[in-house]
PDB file of C-alpha atoms in Angstrom:
ATOM      1  CA  MET A 122     -21.313  58.276  14.472  1.00 31.00           C
ATOM      2  CA  LEU A 123     -24.024  58.524  17.107  1.00 34.00           C
ATOM      3  CA  LEU A 124     -26.004  60.956  14.967  1.00 29.00           C
ATOM      4  CA  SER A 125     -25.905  58.683  11.921  1.00 34.00           C
ATOM      5  CA  ILE A 126     -27.101  55.732  13.975  1.00 32.00           C
ATOM      6  CA  CYS A 127     -29.952  57.743  15.436  1.00 33.00           C
ATOM      7  CA  LEU A 128     -30.953  58.840  11.944  1.00 30.00           C
ATOM      8  CA  LEU A 129     -30.895  55.246  10.783  1.00 35.00           C
ATOM      9  CA  LEU A 130     -33.037  54.196  13.709  1.00 37.00           C
ATOM     10  CA  SER A 131     -35.467  56.997  12.995  1.00 35.00           C
ATOM     11  CA  PHE A 132     -35.584  56.116   9.309  1.00 34.00           C
ATOM     12  CA  PHE A 133     -35.944  52.376   9.771  1.00 41.00           C
ATOM     13  CA  SER A 134     -38.043  52.470  12.932  1.00 45.00           C
ATOM     14  CA  LEU A 135     -38.612  49.509  15.198  1.00 51.00           C
ATOM     15  CA  SER A 136     -41.063  46.969  13.960  1.00 48.00           C
ATOM     16  CA  GLY A 137     -42.764  44.428  16.109  1.00 50.00           C
ATOM     17  CA  GLY A 138     -44.868  42.763  13.564  1.00 41.00           C
ATOM     18  CA  MET A 139     -48.187  42.107  12.126  1.00 35.00           C
ATOM     19  CA  GLU A 140     -49.254  39.947   9.236  1.00 35.00           C
ATOM     20  CA  SER A 141     -46.117  38.421   7.783  1.00 38.00           C
ATOM     21  CA  GLY A 142     -43.551  35.767   8.601  1.00 53.00           C
ATOM     22  CA  VAL A 143     -40.182  34.034   8.539  1.00 69.00           C
ATOM     23  CA  ILE A 144     -37.702  34.790   5.764  1.00 74.00           C
ATOM     24  CA  GLY A 145     -35.342  32.211   4.231  1.00 70.00           C
ATOM     25  CA  GLY A 146     -37.017  29.335   5.989  1.00 77.00           C
ATOM     26  CA  LYS A 147     -38.842  26.178   4.996  1.00 87.00           C
ATOM     27  CA  GLU A 148     -42.131  24.502   5.767  1.00 90.00           C
ATOM     28  CA  ALA A 149     -42.058  22.923   9.205  1.00 93.00           C
ATOM     29  CA  ASN A 150     -42.867  19.260   9.558  1.00 95.00           C
ATOM     30  CA  PRO A 151     -46.600  19.173  10.329  1.00 95.00           C
ATOM     31  CA  HIS A 152     -47.245  19.414  14.072  1.00 96.00           C
ATOM     32  CA  SER A 153     -43.549  19.137  14.944  1.00 97.00           C
ATOM     33  CA  ARG A 154     -43.959  22.202  17.183  1.00 97.00           C
ATOM     34  CA  PRO A 155     -47.051  21.356  19.270  1.00 98.00           C
ATOM     35  CA  TYR A 156     -46.444  24.338  21.576  1.00 98.00           C
ATOM     36  CA  MET A 157     -46.972  26.872  18.748  1.00 97.00           C
ATOM     37  CA  ALA A 158     -49.955  29.195  18.972  1.00 97.00           C
ATOM     38  CA  SER A 159     -51.510  31.518  16.431  1.00 94.00           C
ATOM     39  CA  ILE A 160     -52.870  34.583  18.200  1.00 93.00           C
ATOM     40  CA  GLN A 161     -55.859  35.866  16.277  1.00 91.00           C
ATOM     41  CA  TYR A 162     -58.235  38.793  16.371  1.00 90.00           C
ATOM     42  CA  LYS A 163     -61.550  38.335  14.571  1.00 88.00           C
ATOM     43  CA  LYS A 164     -60.129  35.171  12.959  1.00 88.00           C
ATOM     44  CA  ALA A 165     -57.085  37.003  11.507  1.00 87.00           C
ATOM     45  CA  HIS A 166     -53.570  35.942  12.531  1.00 88.00           C
ATOM     46  CA  LYS A 167     -51.704  38.693  14.389  1.00 87.00           C
ATOM     47  CA  CYS A 168     -48.753  37.089  16.160  1.00 89.00           C
ATOM     48  CA  GLY A 169     -47.191  33.850  17.249  1.00 92.00           C
ATOM     49  CA  GLY A 170     -47.079  32.548  20.797  1.00 96.00           C
ATOM     50  CA  MET A 171     -46.201  29.543  22.925  1.00 97.00           C
ATOM     51  CA  LEU A 172     -48.362  27.380  25.174  1.00 98.00           C
ATOM     52  CA  ILE A 173     -46.638  27.291  28.583  1.00 98.00           C
ATOM     53  CA  ARG A 174     -49.529  25.848  30.608  1.00 98.00           C
ATOM     54  CA  GLU A 175     -52.840  24.328  29.538  1.00 98.00           C
ATOM     55  CA  ASP A 176     -54.526  27.697  30.056  1.00 98.00           C
ATOM     56  CA  TYR A 177     -51.729  30.224  29.384  1.00 98.00           C
ATOM     57  CA  VAL A 178     -49.923  31.364  26.245  1.00 98.00           C
ATOM     58  CA  LEU A 179     -46.755  33.472  26.309  1.00 98.00           C
ATOM     59  CA  THR A 180     -46.247  36.122  23.613  1.00 97.00           C
ATOM     60  CA  ALA A 181     -45.011  39.687  23.013  1.00 94.00           C
ATOM     61  CA  ALA A 182     -46.758  42.585  24.763  1.00 93.00           C
ATOM     62  CA  HIS A 183     -47.026  44.712  21.634  1.00 90.00           C
ATOM     63  CA  CYS A 184     -49.005  42.062  19.735  1.00 89.00           C
ATOM     64  CA  LEU A 185     -52.402  43.023  21.116  1.00 85.00           C
ATOM     65  CA  ASN A 186     -53.123  46.249  22.940  1.00 80.00           C
ATOM     66  CA  PRO A 187     -56.187  45.707  25.176  1.00 75.00           C
ATOM     67  CA  ASN A 188     -57.351  49.233  24.335  1.00 75.00           C
ATOM     68  CA  ASP A 189     -57.421  48.402  20.618  1.00 75.00           C
ATOM     69  CA  TYR A 190     -58.292  44.719  20.712  1.00 71.00           C
ATOM     70  CA  PRO A 191     -61.001  43.780  23.236  1.00 67.00           C
ATOM     71  CA  ASP A 192     -60.205  40.384  24.679  1.00 65.00           C
ATOM     72  CA  GLN A 193     -63.647  39.016  23.795  1.00 71.00           C
ATOM     73  CA  ASP A 194     -62.614  39.100  20.117  1.00 86.00           C
ATOM     74  CA  ALA A 195     -59.168  37.573  20.656  1.00 92.00           C
ATOM     75  CA  GLU A 196     -58.522  33.852  20.283  1.00 95.00           C
ATOM     76  CA  VAL A 197     -55.626  31.438  20.345  1.00 96.00           C
ATOM     77  CA  VAL A 198     -55.418  28.642  17.795  1.00 96.00           C
ATOM     78  CA  LEU A 199     -53.411  25.604  18.854  1.00 98.00           C
ATOM     79  CA  GLY A 200     -52.537  22.451  16.929  1.00 98.00           C
ATOM     80  CA  ALA A 201     -52.496  24.219  13.557  1.00 96.00           C
ATOM     81  CA  HIS A 202     -50.285  23.633  10.542  1.00 96.00           C
ATOM     82  CA  TYR A 203     -52.422  25.227   7.809  1.00 94.00           C
ATOM     83  CA  ILE A 204     -53.616  28.343   9.581  1.00 90.00           C
ATOM     84  CA  ASN A 205     -56.394  29.168   7.093  1.00 88.00           C
ATOM     85  CA  LYS A 206     -57.905  25.697   7.000  1.00 90.00           C
ATOM     86  CA  VAL A 207     -60.113  23.892   9.465  1.00 90.00           C
ATOM     87  CA  GLU A 208     -58.007  20.995  10.721  1.00 95.00           C
ATOM     88  CA  LYS A 209     -59.213  18.290  13.094  1.00 96.00           C
ATOM     89  CA  THR A 210     -56.068  18.855  15.132  1.00 97.00           C
ATOM     90  CA  GLN A 211     -56.869  22.508  15.865  1.00 97.00           C
ATOM     91  CA  GLN A 212     -58.166  23.893  19.144  1.00 98.00           C
ATOM     92  CA  ARG A 213     -59.572  27.420  19.022  1.00 97.00           C
ATOM     93  CA  ILE A 214     -59.806  28.935  22.513  1.00 97.00           C
ATOM     94  CA  PRO A 215     -60.926  32.493  23.371  1.00 95.00           C
ATOM     95  CA  VAL A 216     -58.686  34.755  25.454  1.00 95.00           C
ATOM     96  CA  MET A 217     -60.053  35.594  28.883  1.00 93.00           C
ATOM     97  CA  LYS A 218     -57.417  38.146  29.909  1.00 93.00           C
ATOM     98  CA  PHE A 219     -54.390  40.031  28.587  1.00 92.00           C
ATOM     99  CA  ILE A 220     -51.570  40.318  31.140  1.00 94.00           C
ATOM    100  CA  ARG A 221     -48.957  42.697  29.712  1.00 93.00           C
ATOM    101  CA  HIS A 222     -45.815  43.455  31.702  1.00 94.00           C
ATOM    102  CA  PRO A 223     -46.556  46.625  33.727  1.00 92.00           C
ATOM    103  CA  LEU A 224     -43.243  48.264  32.765  1.00 92.00           C
ATOM    104  CA  PHE A 225     -44.174  47.916  29.109  1.00 88.00           C
ATOM    105  CA  GLU A 226     -47.552  49.475  29.883  1.00 74.00           C
ATOM    106  CA  GLN A 227     -46.095  52.373  31.883  1.00 70.00           C
ATOM    107  CA  SER A 228     -43.395  53.388  29.419  1.00 60.00           C
ATOM    108  CA  ASN A 229     -44.390  56.302  27.208  1.00 59.00           C
ATOM    109  CA  LYS A 230     -42.133  54.977  24.471  1.00 62.00           C
ATOM    110  CA  GLN A 231     -42.946  51.343  25.263  1.00 68.00           C
ATOM    111  CA  ASP A 232     -39.709  49.837  26.533  1.00 84.00           C
ATOM    112  CA  TYR A 233     -39.306  46.754  24.326  1.00 90.00           C
ATOM    113  CA  SER A 234     -37.044  45.113  26.889  1.00 93.00           C
ATOM    114  CA  TYR A 235     -40.347  44.408  28.706  1.00 94.00           C
ATOM    115  CA  ASP A 236     -42.141  43.250  25.559  1.00 95.00           C
ATOM    116  CA  ILE A 237     -43.772  40.216  27.151  1.00 96.00           C
ATOM    117  CA  MET A 238     -47.392  39.228  27.745  1.00 96.00           C
ATOM    118  CA  LEU A 239     -49.387  36.325  29.115  1.00 97.00           C
ATOM    119  CA  LEU A 240     -52.745  35.358  27.650  1.00 96.00           C
ATOM    120  CA  LYS A 241     -55.080  33.605  30.056  1.00 96.00           C
ATOM    121  CA  LEU A 242     -57.424  31.302  28.146  1.00 97.00           C
ATOM    122  CA  THR A 243     -61.089  30.717  28.921  1.00 96.00           C
ATOM    123  CA  GLU A 244     -60.504  26.973  29.146  1.00 97.00           C
ATOM    124  CA  LYS A 245     -57.649  24.517  29.328  1.00 98.00           C
ATOM    125  CA  ALA A 246     -56.168  23.170  26.128  1.00 98.00           C
ATOM    126  CA  LYS A 247     -56.372  19.412  25.653  1.00 98.00           C
ATOM    127  CA  GLN A 248     -52.825  18.124  25.463  1.00 98.00           C
ATOM    128  CA  ASN A 249     -52.079  15.511  22.848  1.00 98.00           C
ATOM    129  CA  GLU A 250     -49.539  14.835  20.070  1.00 97.00           C
ATOM    130  CA  TYR A 251     -50.651  18.029  18.272  1.00 98.00           C
ATOM    131  CA  VAL A 252     -50.971  20.372  21.249  1.00 98.00           C
ATOM    132  CA  ASN A 253     -48.493  20.405  24.107  1.00 98.00           C
ATOM    133  CA  VAL A 254     -46.839  22.686  26.628  1.00 98.00           C
ATOM    134  CA  MET A 255     -43.290  23.996  26.133  1.00 96.00           C
ATOM    135  CA  PRO A 256     -41.343  24.099  29.420  1.00 94.00           C
ATOM    136  CA  LEU A 257     -39.802  27.402  30.447  1.00 94.00           C
ATOM    137  CA  PRO A 258     -36.014  27.822  30.674  1.00 93.00           C
ATOM    138  CA  LYS A 259     -34.129  28.042  33.952  1.00 87.00           C
ATOM    139  CA  LYS A 260     -33.872  31.398  35.715  1.00 83.00           C
ATOM    140  CA  ASN A 261     -31.118  33.636  34.285  1.00 76.00           C
ATOM    141  CA  GLU A 262     -30.004  30.845  31.973  1.00 80.00           C
ATOM    142  CA  LYS A 263     -27.095  32.023  29.820  1.00 81.00           C
ATOM    143  CA  ILE A 264     -27.108  31.355  26.083  1.00 84.00           C
ATOM    144  CA  PRO A 265     -23.713  31.664  24.373  1.00 83.00           C
ATOM    145  CA  ALA A 266     -23.304  33.522  21.085  1.00 86.00           C
ATOM    146  CA  ASP A 267     -22.883  31.528  17.866  1.00 85.00           C
ATOM    147  CA  VAL A 268     -25.455  28.966  18.983  1.00 91.00           C
ATOM    148  CA  THR A 269     -27.862  28.104  16.172  1.00 93.00           C
ATOM    149  CA  CYS A 270     -31.506  28.422  17.208  1.00 93.00           C
ATOM    150  CA  SER A 271     -34.805  28.306  15.343  1.00 93.00           C
ATOM    151  CA  ILE A 272     -38.072  30.190  15.156  1.00 92.00           C
ATOM    152  CA  ALA A 273     -41.355  29.397  13.411  1.00 93.00           C
ATOM    153  CA  GLY A 274     -44.346  31.377  12.261  1.00 89.00           C
ATOM    154  CA  TRP A 275     -47.103  31.874   9.706  1.00 84.00           C
ATOM    155  CA  GLY A 276     -46.661  34.550   7.062  1.00 63.00           C
ATOM    156  CA  LEU A 277     -44.651  36.004   4.205  1.00 59.00           C
ATOM    157  CA  LYS A 278     -41.723  34.005   2.889  1.00 56.00           C
ATOM    158  CA  THR A 279     -40.023  36.939   1.116  1.00 56.00           C
ATOM    159  CA  PRO A 280     -39.313  40.468   2.431  1.00 55.00           C
ATOM    160  CA  LYS A 281     -41.097  42.085  -0.531  1.00 52.00           C
ATOM    161  CA  GLY A 282     -44.013  39.668  -0.677  1.00 52.00           C
ATOM    162  CA  ASN A 283     -47.621  40.583  -0.095  1.00 53.00           C
ATOM    163  CA  GLN A 284     -49.229  37.168   0.292  1.00 54.00           C
ATOM    164  CA  ALA A 285     -48.892  35.426   3.639  1.00 59.00           C
ATOM    165  CA  SER A 286     -48.281  31.693   3.701  1.00 68.00           C
ATOM    166  CA  ASP A 287     -50.995  29.716   5.433  1.00 84.00           C
ATOM    167  CA  VAL A 288     -48.551  26.990   6.437  1.00 91.00           C
ATOM    168  CA  LEU A 289     -46.161  27.036   9.398  1.00 93.00           C
ATOM    169  CA  GLN A 290     -42.646  28.038   8.321  1.00 91.00           C
ATOM    170  CA  GLU A 291     -39.442  27.680  10.315  1.00 92.00           C
ATOM    171  CA  VAL A 292     -35.975  29.187  10.023  1.00 89.00           C
ATOM    172  CA  ARG A 293     -32.621  28.628  11.733  1.00 91.00           C
ATOM    173  CA  LEU A 294     -30.757  31.647  13.132  1.00 91.00           C
ATOM    174  CA  LYS A 295     -27.388  32.120  14.824  1.00 92.00           C
ATOM    175  CA  LEU A 296     -27.188  34.174  18.024  1.00 94.00           C
ATOM    176  CA  GLN A 297     -25.124  37.361  18.228  1.00 91.00           C
ATOM    177  CA  GLU A 298     -22.903  38.736  21.000  1.00 91.00           C
ATOM    178  CA  ASN A 299     -24.895  41.054  23.270  1.00 89.00           C
ATOM    179  CA  SER A 300     -22.096  43.630  23.123  1.00 90.00           C
ATOM    180  CA  GLU A 301     -22.581  43.899  19.348  1.00 89.00           C
ATOM    181  CA  CYS A 302     -26.317  44.378  19.784  1.00 89.00           C
ATOM    182  CA  GLU A 303     -25.760  47.106  22.380  1.00 90.00           C
ATOM    183  CA  LYS A 304     -23.338  48.901  20.079  1.00 90.00           C
ATOM    184  CA  LEU A 305     -25.785  48.910  17.168  1.00 89.00           C
ATOM    185  CA  TRP A 306     -29.202  49.287  18.831  1.00 90.00           C
ATOM    186  CA  GLN A 307     -27.878  51.410  21.724  1.00 89.00           C
ATOM    187  CA  GLN A 308     -30.713  52.441  24.079  1.00 87.00           C
ATOM    188  CA  HIS A 309     -33.122  50.078  22.312  1.00 88.00           C
ATOM    189  CA  PHE A 310     -31.222  47.003  23.529  1.00 92.00           C
ATOM    190  CA  ASN A 311     -30.922  45.791  27.125  1.00 93.00           C
ATOM    191  CA  SER A 312     -28.419  42.947  27.561  1.00 91.00           C
ATOM    192  CA  GLU A 313     -30.034  41.771  30.813  1.00 92.00           C
ATOM    193  CA  ARG A 314     -33.479  41.274  29.305  1.00 94.00           C
ATOM    194  CA  MET A 315     -32.764  40.714  25.612  1.00 95.00           C
ATOM    195  CA  ILE A 316     -30.887  38.485  23.199  1.00 94.00           C
ATOM    196  CA  CYS A 317     -30.364  38.897  19.460  1.00 92.00           C
ATOM    197  CA  SER A 318     -29.507  36.961  16.322  1.00 91.00           C
ATOM    198  CA  VAL A 319     -26.963  37.616  13.594  1.00 86.00           C
ATOM    199  CA  SER A 320     -28.131  39.647  10.592  1.00 78.00           C
ATOM    200  CA  ASP A 321     -26.985  37.575   7.617  1.00 78.00           C
ATOM    201  CA  GLY A 322     -29.376  39.031   5.056  1.00 75.00           C
ATOM    202  CA  LYS A 323     -30.923  35.631   4.295  1.00 78.00           C
ATOM    203  CA  HIS A 324     -32.652  34.311   7.395  1.00 78.00           C
ATOM    204  CA  ALA A 325     -34.979  36.309   9.640  1.00 77.00           C
ATOM    205  CA  PHE A 326     -38.268  36.591  11.423  1.00 80.00           C
ATOM    206  CA  CYS A 327     -40.512  39.310  10.091  1.00 75.00           C
ATOM    207  CA  LEU A 328     -43.827  41.065  10.693  1.00 68.00           C
ATOM    208  CA  GLY A 329     -46.339  38.630  12.115  1.00 70.00           C
ATOM    209  CA  ASP A 330     -43.745  36.447  13.819  1.00 82.00           C
ATOM    210  CA  SER A 331     -43.599  38.679  16.875  1.00 87.00           C
ATOM    211  CA  GLY A 332     -44.367  36.670  19.981  1.00 92.00           C
ATOM    212  CA  SER A 333     -43.095  33.410  18.499  1.00 93.00           C
ATOM    213  CA  PRO A 334     -40.633  31.486  20.663  1.00 95.00           C
ATOM    214  CA  LEU A 335     -36.929  31.297  19.888  1.00 95.00           C
ATOM    215  CA  ILE A 336     -35.874  27.676  20.456  1.00 95.00           C
ATOM    216  CA  CYS A 337     -32.246  26.865  21.282  1.00 94.00           C
ATOM    217  CA  ASN A 338     -31.165  23.267  21.957  1.00 90.00           C
ATOM    218  CA  THR A 339     -34.836  22.218  22.238  1.00 91.00           C
ATOM    219  CA  LYS A 340     -35.491  24.860  24.936  1.00 92.00           C
ATOM    220  CA  SER A 341     -37.518  28.045  24.710  1.00 95.00           C
ATOM    221  CA  GLN A 342     -35.202  30.997  25.294  1.00 96.00           C
ATOM    222  CA  GLY A 343     -36.658  34.102  23.670  1.00 96.00           C
ATOM    223  CA  ILE A 344     -39.759  35.850  22.355  1.00 96.00           C
ATOM    224  CA  ALA A 345     -39.478  37.561  18.973  1.00 92.00           C
ATOM    225  CA  SER A 346     -39.794  41.284  19.669  1.00 91.00           C
ATOM    226  CA  TYR A 347     -38.500  43.660  17.019  1.00 86.00           C
ATOM    227  CA  THR A 348     -36.568  44.054  13.803  1.00 80.00           C
ATOM    228  CA  VAL A 349     -36.023  46.841  11.265  1.00 76.00           C
ATOM    229  CA  ARG A 350     -39.329  47.977   9.816  1.00 68.00           C
ATOM    230  CA  ASP A 351     -39.805  47.063   6.132  1.00 70.00           C
ATOM    231  CA  ASP A 352     -36.320  45.521   6.041  1.00 75.00           C
ATOM    232  CA  CYS A 353     -36.401  42.252   7.969  1.00 78.00           C
ATOM    233  CA  THR A 354     -33.233  40.973   6.297  1.00 79.00           C
ATOM    234  CA  ASN A 355     -31.259  44.132   7.082  1.00 81.00           C
ATOM    235  CA  THR A 356     -27.600  43.087   7.355  1.00 79.00           C
ATOM    236  CA  VAL A 357     -26.576  45.749   9.894  1.00 84.00           C
ATOM    237  CA  TYR A 358     -29.110  45.624  12.716  1.00 87.00           C
ATOM    238  CA  PRO A 359     -29.587  42.304  14.572  1.00 87.00           C
ATOM    239  CA  GLN A 360     -33.063  41.010  15.320  1.00 89.00           C
ATOM    240  CA  VAL A 361     -34.062  41.207  18.954  1.00 92.00           C
ATOM    241  CA  TYR A 362     -35.872  38.862  21.356  1.00 94.00           C
ATOM    242  CA  VAL A 363     -36.997  39.206  24.949  1.00 96.00           C
ATOM    243  CA  ASN A 364     -35.016  36.831  27.166  1.00 96.00           C
ATOM    244  CA  ILE A 365     -37.613  34.582  28.817  1.00 97.00           C
ATOM    245  CA  SER A 366     -35.345  33.457  31.655  1.00 95.00           C
ATOM    246  CA  SER A 367     -35.149  37.040  32.936  1.00 95.00           C
ATOM    247  CA  PHE A 368     -38.914  37.102  33.467  1.00 96.00           C
ATOM    248  CA  LEU A 369     -39.536  33.806  35.233  1.00 96.00           C
ATOM    249  CA  PRO A 370     -40.506  35.416  38.578  1.00 95.00           C
ATOM    250  CA  TRP A 371     -42.998  37.705  36.795  1.00 96.00           C
ATOM    251  CA  ILE A 372     -44.460  34.795  34.818  1.00 97.00           C
ATOM    252  CA  LYS A 373     -44.884  32.644  37.926  1.00 95.00           C
ATOM    253  CA  GLU A 374     -46.455  35.524  39.866  1.00 96.00           C
ATOM    254  CA  ASN A 375     -49.057  36.093  37.189  1.00 96.00           C
ATOM    255  CA  ILE A 376     -50.091  32.518  36.480  1.00 94.00           C
ATOM    256  CA  ASP A 377     -52.831  31.801  39.000  1.00 76.00           C
TER     257      ASP A 377
END
């Protein structure tokens, strides 16, 4: 049994995600998620993120590697609904600094249980009805299984599509028991630092939604981290998120 799972993991591979989006969702109400950020490199959307202070965005560490993406070419777009249009509501702010979790940096295989990164912006965002900060959860806050949460992002609306949507999409997902995630993902899942959602074959985040916040009961609880590569609606392997509440001390230490 262990061998077959390892072969499946090797065949599927972990996928953090570039350039696609939520599956089985719908268009979000315009500007109903004012905390949402599009993280871009040379004007191209790479990942989602969340504004947690006027000058900091929280996202996944794998989204932008500082060695591959110099911070002078990275930007955050806030207040967007149509990501490929110039909207009066949008604020485009360059990234001053990438702050990836050091244990993600140090791991040769990149431990995705530390897949978290702060982006320090060159200037403060102007808060208004289109752009606003999302409060962080409480430390070690527990989220029960079977709770229905939601995630939003810009990108593909079908697993086999090749054209990304330019409008913000959202999807509702039910959380899974951590014990089930440990059994399936084995060493790739850490119950202290991760949470996961049920694989129902219809609703999912996909490539390009990495870094987007998982919202449960109006609170930010997770950061989209990984799914099965090229099979976002896989019905066996749950989708995995970094548990934000486990990293509150690290976040507070690194926000100056």
